[in-house]
mmCIF file of C-alpha atoms in Angstrom:
data_model
loop_
_atom_site.group_PDB
_atom_site.id
_atom_site.type_symbol
_atom_site.label_atom_id
_atom_site.label_comp_id
_atom_site.label_asym_id
_atom_site.label_seq_id
_atom_site.Cartn_x
_atom_site.Cartn_y
_atom_site.Cartn_z
ATOM 1 C CA UNK B 17 0.000 0.000 0.000
ATOM 2 C CA UNK B 18 1.350 3.415 -0.948
ATOM 3 C CA UNK B 19 2.170 5.791 1.898
ATOM 4 C CA UNK B 20 0.080 8.954 2.222
ATOM 5 C CA UNK B 21 1.795 12.214 1.312
ATOM 6 C CA UNK B 22 1.717 15.204 3.686
ATOM 7 C CA UNK B 23 -1.380 16.759 2.117
ATOM 8 C CA UNK B 24 -3.330 13.487 2.324
ATOM 9 C CA UNK B 25 -2.265 13.043 5.935
ATOM 10 C CA UNK B 26 -3.568 16.528 6.815
ATOM 11 C CA UNK B 27 -6.907 15.528 5.281
ATOM 12 C CA UNK B 28 -7.322 12.218 7.133
ATOM 13 C CA UNK B 29 -5.242 12.608 10.290
ATOM 14 C CA UNK B 30 -5.694 15.406 12.817
ATOM 15 C CA UNK B 31 -2.636 17.414 13.767
ATOM 16 C CA UNK B 32 -2.176 18.513 17.347
ATOM 17 C CA UNK B 33 -2.885 22.191 17.958
ATOM 18 C CA UNK B 34 -2.289 23.983 21.263
ATOM 19 C CA UNK B 35 -4.714 26.548 22.615
ATOM 20 C CA UNK B 36 -2.739 29.796 22.980
ATOM 21 C CA UNK B 37 -5.578 32.038 24.151
ATOM 22 C CA UNK B 38 -9.299 31.578 24.749
ATOM 23 C CA UNK B 39 -11.537 34.645 24.839
ATOM 24 C CA UNK B 40 -15.256 34.897 25.547
ATOM 25 C CA UNK B 41 -17.048 37.098 23.005
ATOM 26 C CA UNK B 42 -20.600 36.633 24.285
ATOM 27 C CA UNK B 43 -22.604 34.130 26.324
ATOM 28 C CA UNK B 44 -22.397 31.453 23.607
ATOM 29 C CA UNK B 45 -19.408 32.527 21.490
ATOM 30 C CA UNK B 46 -15.738 32.022 22.204
ATOM 31 C CA UNK B 47 -12.583 32.795 20.195
ATOM 32 C CA UNK B 48 -9.634 30.383 20.358
ATOM 33 C CA UNK B 49 -6.169 31.195 19.058
ATOM 34 C CA UNK B 50 -4.285 28.009 18.156
ATOM 35 C CA UNK B 51 -0.830 26.993 17.002
ATOM 36 C CA UNK B 52 0.269 23.600 15.670
ATOM 37 C CA UNK B 53 2.682 21.832 17.997
ATOM 38 C CA UNK B 54 4.824 20.725 15.023
ATOM 39 C CA UNK B 55 5.629 24.353 14.205
ATOM 40 C CA UNK B 56 3.988 24.336 10.757
ATOM 41 C CA UNK B 57 1.519 26.988 9.647
ATOM 42 C CA UNK B 58 -2.076 26.235 8.708
ATOM 43 C CA UNK B 59 -1.532 27.903 5.284
ATOM 44 C CA UNK B 60 -5.213 28.565 4.690
ATOM 45 C CA UNK B 61 -7.076 30.965 2.442
ATOM 46 C CA UNK B 62 -9.786 33.363 3.688
ATOM 47 C CA UNK B 63 -13.117 31.566 3.771
ATOM 48 C CA UNK B 64 -11.798 28.047 4.323
ATOM 49 C CA UNK B 65 -12.606 25.831 7.314
ATOM 50 C CA UNK B 66 -11.031 23.089 9.423
ATOM 51 C CA UNK B 67 -12.272 19.965 11.157
ATOM 52 C CA UNK B 68 -11.719 20.221 14.913
ATOM 53 C CA UNK B 69 -11.753 17.162 17.171
ATOM 54 C CA UNK B 70 -11.820 16.640 20.928
ATOM 55 C CA UNK B 71 -10.547 13.234 22.026
ATOM 56 C CA UNK B 72 -13.340 10.949 23.167
ATOM 57 C CA UNK B 73 -16.121 13.332 22.111
ATOM 58 C CA UNK B 74 -16.062 13.891 18.358
ATOM 59 C CA UNK B 75 -15.312 16.248 15.493
ATOM 60 C CA UNK B 76 -16.971 19.323 13.982
ATOM 61 C CA UNK B 77 -16.310 21.652 11.009
ATOM 62 C CA UNK B 78 -15.320 25.154 12.132
ATOM 63 C CA UNK B 79 -14.742 28.221 9.956
ATOM 64 C CA UNK B 80 -11.349 29.897 10.242
ATOM 65 C CA UNK B 81 -11.795 33.369 11.720
ATOM 66 C CA UNK B 82 -8.369 34.879 11.068
ATOM 67 C CA UNK B 83 -6.405 35.893 7.992
ATOM 68 C CA UNK B 84 -3.350 33.920 6.805
ATOM 69 C CA UNK B 85 -1.532 37.268 6.752
ATOM 70 C CA UNK B 86 -1.254 37.239 10.543
ATOM 71 C CA UNK B 87 1.334 35.199 12.494
ATOM 72 C CA UNK B 88 1.833 31.431 12.572
ATOM 73 C CA UNK B 89 -1.244 30.981 14.758
ATOM 74 C CA UNK B 90 -4.862 30.880 13.602
ATOM 75 C CA UNK B 91 -8.178 31.691 15.242
ATOM 76 C CA UNK B 92 -11.478 29.835 15.408
ATOM 77 C CA UNK B 93 -14.743 31.440 16.465
ATOM 78 C CA UNK B 94 -17.002 28.875 18.087
ATOM 79 C CA UNK B 95 -20.602 28.884 19.275
ATOM 80 C CA UNK B 96 -21.486 26.265 21.895
ATOM 81 C CA UNK B 97 -24.359 24.336 20.273
ATOM 82 C CA UNK B 98 -23.420 20.637 20.568
ATOM 83 C CA UNK B 99 -21.224 18.164 22.436
ATOM 84 C CA UNK B 100 -18.056 18.983 20.484
ATOM 85 C CA UNK B 101 -18.386 22.758 20.547
ATOM 86 C CA UNK B 102 -19.351 22.749 24.223
ATOM 87 C CA UNK B 103 -16.229 20.697 24.980
ATOM 88 C CA UNK B 104 -14.095 23.139 22.968
ATOM 89 C CA UNK B 105 -15.513 26.011 25.023
ATOM 90 C CA UNK B 106 -14.104 24.380 28.165
ATOM 91 C CA UNK B 107 -10.534 24.226 26.831
ATOM 92 C CA UNK B 108 -7.927 26.431 28.472
ATOM 93 C CA UNK B 109 -4.584 27.782 27.204
ATOM 94 C CA UNK B 110 -2.020 24.982 26.988
ATOM 95 C CA UNK B 111 -4.560 22.249 26.220
ATOM 96 C CA UNK B 112 -4.506 20.291 22.959
ATOM 97 C CA UNK B 113 -7.108 19.496 20.323
ATOM 98 C CA UNK B 114 -6.993 17.910 16.867
ATOM 99 C CA UNK B 115 -7.246 19.886 13.637
ATOM 100 C CA UNK B 116 -7.621 18.596 10.056
ATOM 101 C CA UNK B 117 -7.447 20.818 6.999
ATOM 102 C CA UNK B 118 -7.780 23.467 5.765
ATOM 103 C CA UNK B 119 -10.685 22.484 3.509
ATOM 104 C CA UNK B 120 -12.889 24.163 0.920
ATOM 105 C CA UNK B 121 -12.297 26.711 -1.803
ATOM 106 C CA UNK B 122 -12.598 29.901 0.273
ATOM 107 C CA UNK B 123 -12.912 33.331 -1.322
ATOM 108 C CA UNK B 124 -11.525 34.046 -4.821
ATOM 109 C CA UNK B 125 -8.962 36.518 -3.510
ATOM 110 C CA UNK B 126 -7.227 37.151 -6.846
ATOM 111 C CA UNK B 127 -10.592 37.980 -8.439
ATOM 112 C CA UNK B 128 -11.401 40.443 -5.654
ATOM 113 C CA UNK B 129 -8.242 42.532 -6.072
ATOM 114 C CA UNK B 130 -9.083 46.120 -6.986
ATOM 115 C CA UNK B 131 -12.758 45.599 -6.108
ATOM 116 C CA UNK B 132 -14.973 47.391 -3.612
ATOM 117 C CA UNK B 133 -16.060 44.850 -0.996
ATOM 118 C CA UNK B 134 -19.469 44.752 0.661
ATOM 119 C CA UNK B 135 -19.487 42.368 3.627
ATOM 120 C CA UNK B 136 -22.914 41.366 4.978
ATOM 121 C CA UNK B 137 -22.743 39.387 8.229
ATOM 122 C CA UNK B 138 -25.686 38.017 10.173
ATOM 123 C CA UNK B 139 -24.886 36.910 13.739
ATOM 124 C CA UNK B 140 -21.908 34.550 13.824
ATOM 125 C CA UNK B 141 -21.569 34.956 10.062
ATOM 126 C CA UNK B 142 -18.916 37.463 11.075
ATOM 127 C CA UNK B 143 -16.648 34.564 12.119
ATOM 128 C CA UNK B 144 -15.791 33.364 8.579
ATOM 129 C CA UNK B 145 -16.045 36.857 7.059
ATOM 130 C CA UNK B 146 -13.479 38.183 9.535
ATOM 131 C CA UNK B 147 -10.726 36.197 7.787
ATOM 132 C CA UNK B 148 -11.344 38.061 4.522
ATOM 133 C CA UNK B 149 -11.879 41.422 6.248
ATOM 134 C CA UNK B 150 -8.521 41.096 8.012
ATOM 135 C CA UNK B 151 -6.884 40.076 4.739
ATOM 136 C CA UNK B 152 -8.293 43.127 2.939
ATOM 137 C CA UNK B 153 -7.157 45.431 5.765
ATOM 138 C CA UNK B 154 -3.656 43.945 5.799
ATOM 139 C CA UNK B 155 -3.436 44.539 2.023
ATOM 140 C CA UNK B 156 -5.534 47.692 2.113
ATOM 141 C CA UNK B 157 -3.938 49.220 -0.983
ATOM 142 C CA UNK B 158 -5.035 46.240 -3.101
ATOM 143 C CA UNK B 159 -8.752 46.812 -2.532
ATOM 144 C CA UNK B 160 -11.219 49.633 -3.004
ATOM 145 C CA UNK B 161 -13.907 50.691 -0.568
ATOM 146 C CA UNK B 162 -14.769 48.244 2.230
ATOM 147 C CA UNK B 163 -18.232 48.268 3.806
ATOM 148 C CA UNK B 164 -19.475 45.953 6.562
ATOM 149 C CA UNK B 165 -23.168 45.525 7.341
ATOM 150 C CA UNK B 166 -23.514 43.576 10.581
ATOM 151 C CA UNK B 167 -26.768 42.439 12.160
ATOM 152 C CA UNK B 168 -27.608 40.504 15.342
ATOM 153 C CA UNK B 169 -30.761 39.564 17.166
ATOM 154 C CA UNK B 170 -29.936 41.866 20.101
ATOM 155 C CA UNK B 171 -27.022 44.034 21.345
ATOM 156 C CA UNK B 172 -25.709 41.435 23.820
ATOM 157 C CA UNK B 173 -25.018 39.029 20.941
ATOM 158 C CA UNK B 174 -22.622 41.359 19.113
ATOM 159 C CA UNK B 175 -19.141 39.846 18.704
ATOM 160 C CA UNK B 176 -15.734 41.444 18.097
ATOM 161 C CA UNK B 177 -17.009 44.752 19.499
ATOM 162 C CA UNK B 178 -13.528 46.080 20.240
ATOM 163 C CA UNK B 179 -12.179 45.076 16.842
ATOM 164 C CA UNK B 180 -15.158 46.604 15.039
ATOM 165 C CA UNK B 181 -14.550 49.889 16.826
ATOM 166 C CA UNK B 182 -10.868 49.736 15.901
ATOM 167 C CA UNK B 183 -11.702 49.254 12.211
ATOM 168 C CA UNK B 184 -14.198 52.109 12.412
ATOM 169 C CA UNK B 185 -11.781 54.544 14.046
ATOM 170 C CA UNK B 186 -8.926 53.639 11.688
ATOM 171 C CA UNK B 187 -11.152 54.399 8.719
ATOM 172 C CA UNK B 188 -10.318 51.087 7.062
ATOM 173 C CA UNK B 189 -13.921 49.894 7.010
ATOM 174 C CA UNK B 190 -17.280 51.663 6.858
ATOM 175 C CA UNK B 191 -19.395 49.806 9.421
ATOM 176 C CA UNK B 192 -23.158 49.889 9.866
ATOM 177 C CA UNK B 193 -24.843 47.753 12.515
ATOM 178 C CA UNK B 194 -28.397 46.751 13.336
ATOM 179 C CA UNK B 195 -30.189 44.576 15.871
ATOM 180 C CA UNK B 196 -33.535 42.855 15.370
ATOM 181 C CA UNK B 197 -34.699 43.954 18.801
ATOM 182 C CA UNK B 198 -33.364 45.702 21.900
ATOM 183 C CA UNK B 199 -34.520 44.369 25.292
ATOM 184 C CA UNK B 200 -35.148 46.987 27.983
ATOM 185 C CA UNK B 201 -32.130 45.865 30.002
ATOM 186 C CA UNK B 202 -29.672 46.443 27.128
ATOM 187 C CA UNK B 203 -28.268 49.746 25.911
ATOM 188 C CA UNK B 204 -28.375 50.414 22.164
ATOM 189 C CA UNK B 205 -28.491 53.659 20.202
ATOM 190 C CA UNK B 206 -28.074 52.173 16.726
ATOM 191 C CA UNK B 207 -30.483 50.896 14.102
ATOM 192 C CA UNK B 208 -33.235 48.456 15.078
ATOM 193 C CA UNK B 209 -34.479 46.214 12.283
ATOM 194 C CA UNK B 210 -33.384 43.361 10.050
ATOM 195 C CA UNK B 211 -30.049 43.730 8.307
ATOM 196 C CA UNK B 212 -31.567 44.774 4.976
ATOM 197 C CA UNK B 213 -32.769 48.018 6.610
ATOM 198 C CA UNK B 214 -29.112 49.139 6.462
ATOM 199 C CA UNK B 215 -28.928 49.045 2.661
ATOM 200 C CA UNK B 216 -30.543 52.476 2.087
ATOM 201 C CA UNK B 217 -27.682 54.029 4.093
ATOM 202 C CA UNK B 218 -24.876 52.862 1.772
ATOM 203 C CA UNK B 219 -23.741 53.828 -1.688
ATOM 204 C CA UNK B 220 -22.093 51.267 -3.943
ATOM 205 C CA UNK B 221 -20.949 51.069 -7.526
ATOM 206 C CA UNK B 222 -22.473 47.771 -8.726
ATOM 207 C CA UNK B 223 -19.940 47.526 -11.552
ATOM 208 C CA UNK B 224 -16.994 47.296 -9.171
ATOM 209 C CA UNK B 225 -18.527 45.895 -5.967
ATOM 210 C CA UNK B 226 -18.544 42.264 -4.809
ATOM 211 C CA UNK B 227 -20.816 41.263 -1.928
ATOM 212 C CA UNK B 228 -19.600 38.622 0.535
ATOM 213 C CA UNK B 229 -22.536 37.334 2.558
ATOM 214 C CA UNK B 230 -22.630 34.932 5.525
ATOM 215 C CA UNK B 231 -25.515 34.424 7.919
ATOM 216 C CA UNK B 232 -28.622 32.338 8.577
ATOM 217 C CA UNK B 233 -30.224 30.902 5.410
ATOM 218 C CA UNK B 234 -33.372 33.014 5.782
ATOM 219 C CA UNK B 235 -31.206 36.146 5.473
ATOM 220 C CA UNK B 236 -29.733 35.195 2.104
ATOM 221 C CA UNK B 237 -32.905 35.556 0.062
ATOM 222 C CA UNK B 238 -33.508 39.132 1.204
ATOM 223 C CA UNK B 239 -29.872 40.247 1.028
ATOM 224 C CA UNK B 240 -29.532 38.825 -2.494
ATOM 225 C CA UNK B 241 -32.687 40.688 -3.508
ATOM 226 C CA UNK B 242 -31.234 43.951 -2.177
ATOM 227 C CA UNK B 243 -27.965 43.409 -4.042
ATOM 228 C CA UNK B 244 -29.725 42.677 -7.317
ATOM 229 C CA UNK B 245 -31.988 45.693 -6.783
ATOM 230 C CA UNK B 246 -28.781 47.758 -6.515
ATOM 231 C CA UNK B 247 -27.714 46.486 -9.932
ATOM 232 C CA UNK B 248 -25.160 43.887 -8.839
ATOM 233 C CA UNK B 249 -24.568 40.944 -11.185
ATOM 234 C CA UNK B 250 -25.315 37.458 -9.854
ATOM 235 C CA UNK B 251 -21.661 36.414 -10.085
ATOM 236 C CA UNK B 252 -20.705 39.354 -7.839
ATOM 237 C CA UNK B 253 -22.738 38.017 -4.909
ATOM 238 C CA UNK B 254 -20.773 35.414 -2.917
ATOM 239 C CA UNK B 255 -22.561 33.271 -0.342
ATOM 240 C CA UNK B 256 -21.241 30.711 2.128
ATOM 241 C CA UNK B 257 -23.125 27.462 2.758
ATOM 242 C CA UNK B 258 -20.828 26.341 5.568
ATOM 243 C CA UNK B 259 -23.713 25.391 7.857
ATOM 244 C CA UNK B 260 -24.371 22.220 5.819
ATOM 245 C CA UNK B 261 -20.906 20.651 6.187
ATOM 246 C CA UNK B 262 -19.850 17.655 8.257
ATOM 247 C CA UNK B 263 -16.871 15.436 7.233
ATOM 248 C CA UNK B 264 -14.987 18.006 5.141
ATOM 249 C CA UNK B 265 -13.974 15.534 2.433
ATOM 250 C CA UNK B 266 -17.105 14.747 0.425
ATOM 251 C CA UNK B 267 -17.391 11.248 1.898
ATOM 252 C CA UNK B 268 -20.483 11.402 4.100
ATOM 253 C CA UNK B 269 -22.793 13.129 1.621
ATOM 254 C CA UNK B 270 -24.282 15.352 4.324
ATOM 255 C CA UNK B 271 -23.533 18.536 2.376
ATOM 256 C CA UNK B 272 -24.367 17.245 -1.101
ATOM 257 C CA UNK B 273 -26.617 19.453 -3.259
ATOM 258 C CA UNK B 274 -27.357 17.698 -6.554
ATOM 259 C CA UNK B 275 -23.868 16.825 -7.845
ATOM 260 C CA UNK B 276 -22.090 19.431 -5.704
ATOM 261 C CA UNK B 277 -20.367 18.839 -2.365
ATOM 262 C CA UNK B 278 -20.307 22.016 -0.277
ATOM 263 C CA UNK B 279 -17.184 20.951 1.625
ATOM 264 C CA UNK B 280 -15.232 20.355 -1.598
ATOM 265 C CA UNK B 281 -16.737 22.766 -4.140
ATOM 266 C CA UNK B 282 -17.560 25.437 -1.525
ATOM 267 C CA UNK B 283 -18.341 26.556 1.047
ATOM 268 C CA UNK B 284 -18.210 29.806 -0.977
ATOM 269 C CA UNK B 285 -20.402 29.972 -4.082
ATOM 270 C CA UNK B 286 -21.601 32.800 -6.262
ATOM 271 C CA UNK B 287 -25.341 33.342 -6.489
ATOM 272 C CA UNK B 288 -25.003 32.609 -10.200
ATOM 273 C CA UNK B 289 -23.780 29.103 -9.318
ATOM 274 C CA UNK B 290 -26.410 28.468 -6.661
ATOM 275 C CA UNK B 291 -29.483 29.311 -8.704
ATOM 276 C CA UNK B 292 -28.587 26.385 -10.959
ATOM 277 C CA UNK B 293 -28.894 23.948 -8.043
ATOM 278 C CA UNK B 294 -32.484 22.822 -7.492
ATOM 279 C CA UNK B 295 -32.087 21.859 -3.831
ATOM 280 C CA UNK B 296 -30.310 24.978 -2.624
ATOM 281 C CA UNK B 297 -32.026 27.096 0.059
ATOM 282 C CA UNK B 298 -31.069 30.419 -1.563
#
């Protein structure tokens, strides 16, 4: 039997990664900064994901939340929703978990050079989008205008608040935020309404703007409609279907849509590609 090469090993066999820092972002969200114990970099592209495993509990696909332009570590934003993610939330600096990948096609970075970028993030959709936002900021001269529309259910669920304010003050990103509702015990002076209520406040050139959208499936239909109403072409609207993934290698069929495997052919697709798939939710 032929021996597996290094790339095949990274696909099948988890590598040990040490937790460097663990930061709470909200009641359910946590940000882990990791570094491989073998000293190698992850070498990912913005928009890709990894498979994260906790010994004796299981494995889950997690979007990469940091840009490859940063140091030799990488960050994962994680919401505690199941056995694996709850176990990851309990990890402390110095502890070890398994990581396979990176997987997926990520964002077409070379195609985005020179473009204006419109990021639309719903809730924890900011986790995978953050990798591309950081990349665009680190190579700011290679991109045009950068706009971020960010919506959450309520103010307490906002993540990366300090980083958002830093981007805003530096002038690197135009940021507009909205919440669906504001409970009486939470302070909020911004917009209240679904994320599409932010669109009238921005100006874009549809000929040179690409929209990068990540959020709950119900959001996609309305955001896509707003983009098309603004004159954007279907191939300039990029959507992530990362919620459907499981094994990361196209073996389990969990993410299959017609003849497409989201974990292999995605998770990033243009709207032009998705409307050709009968079973897609967009």
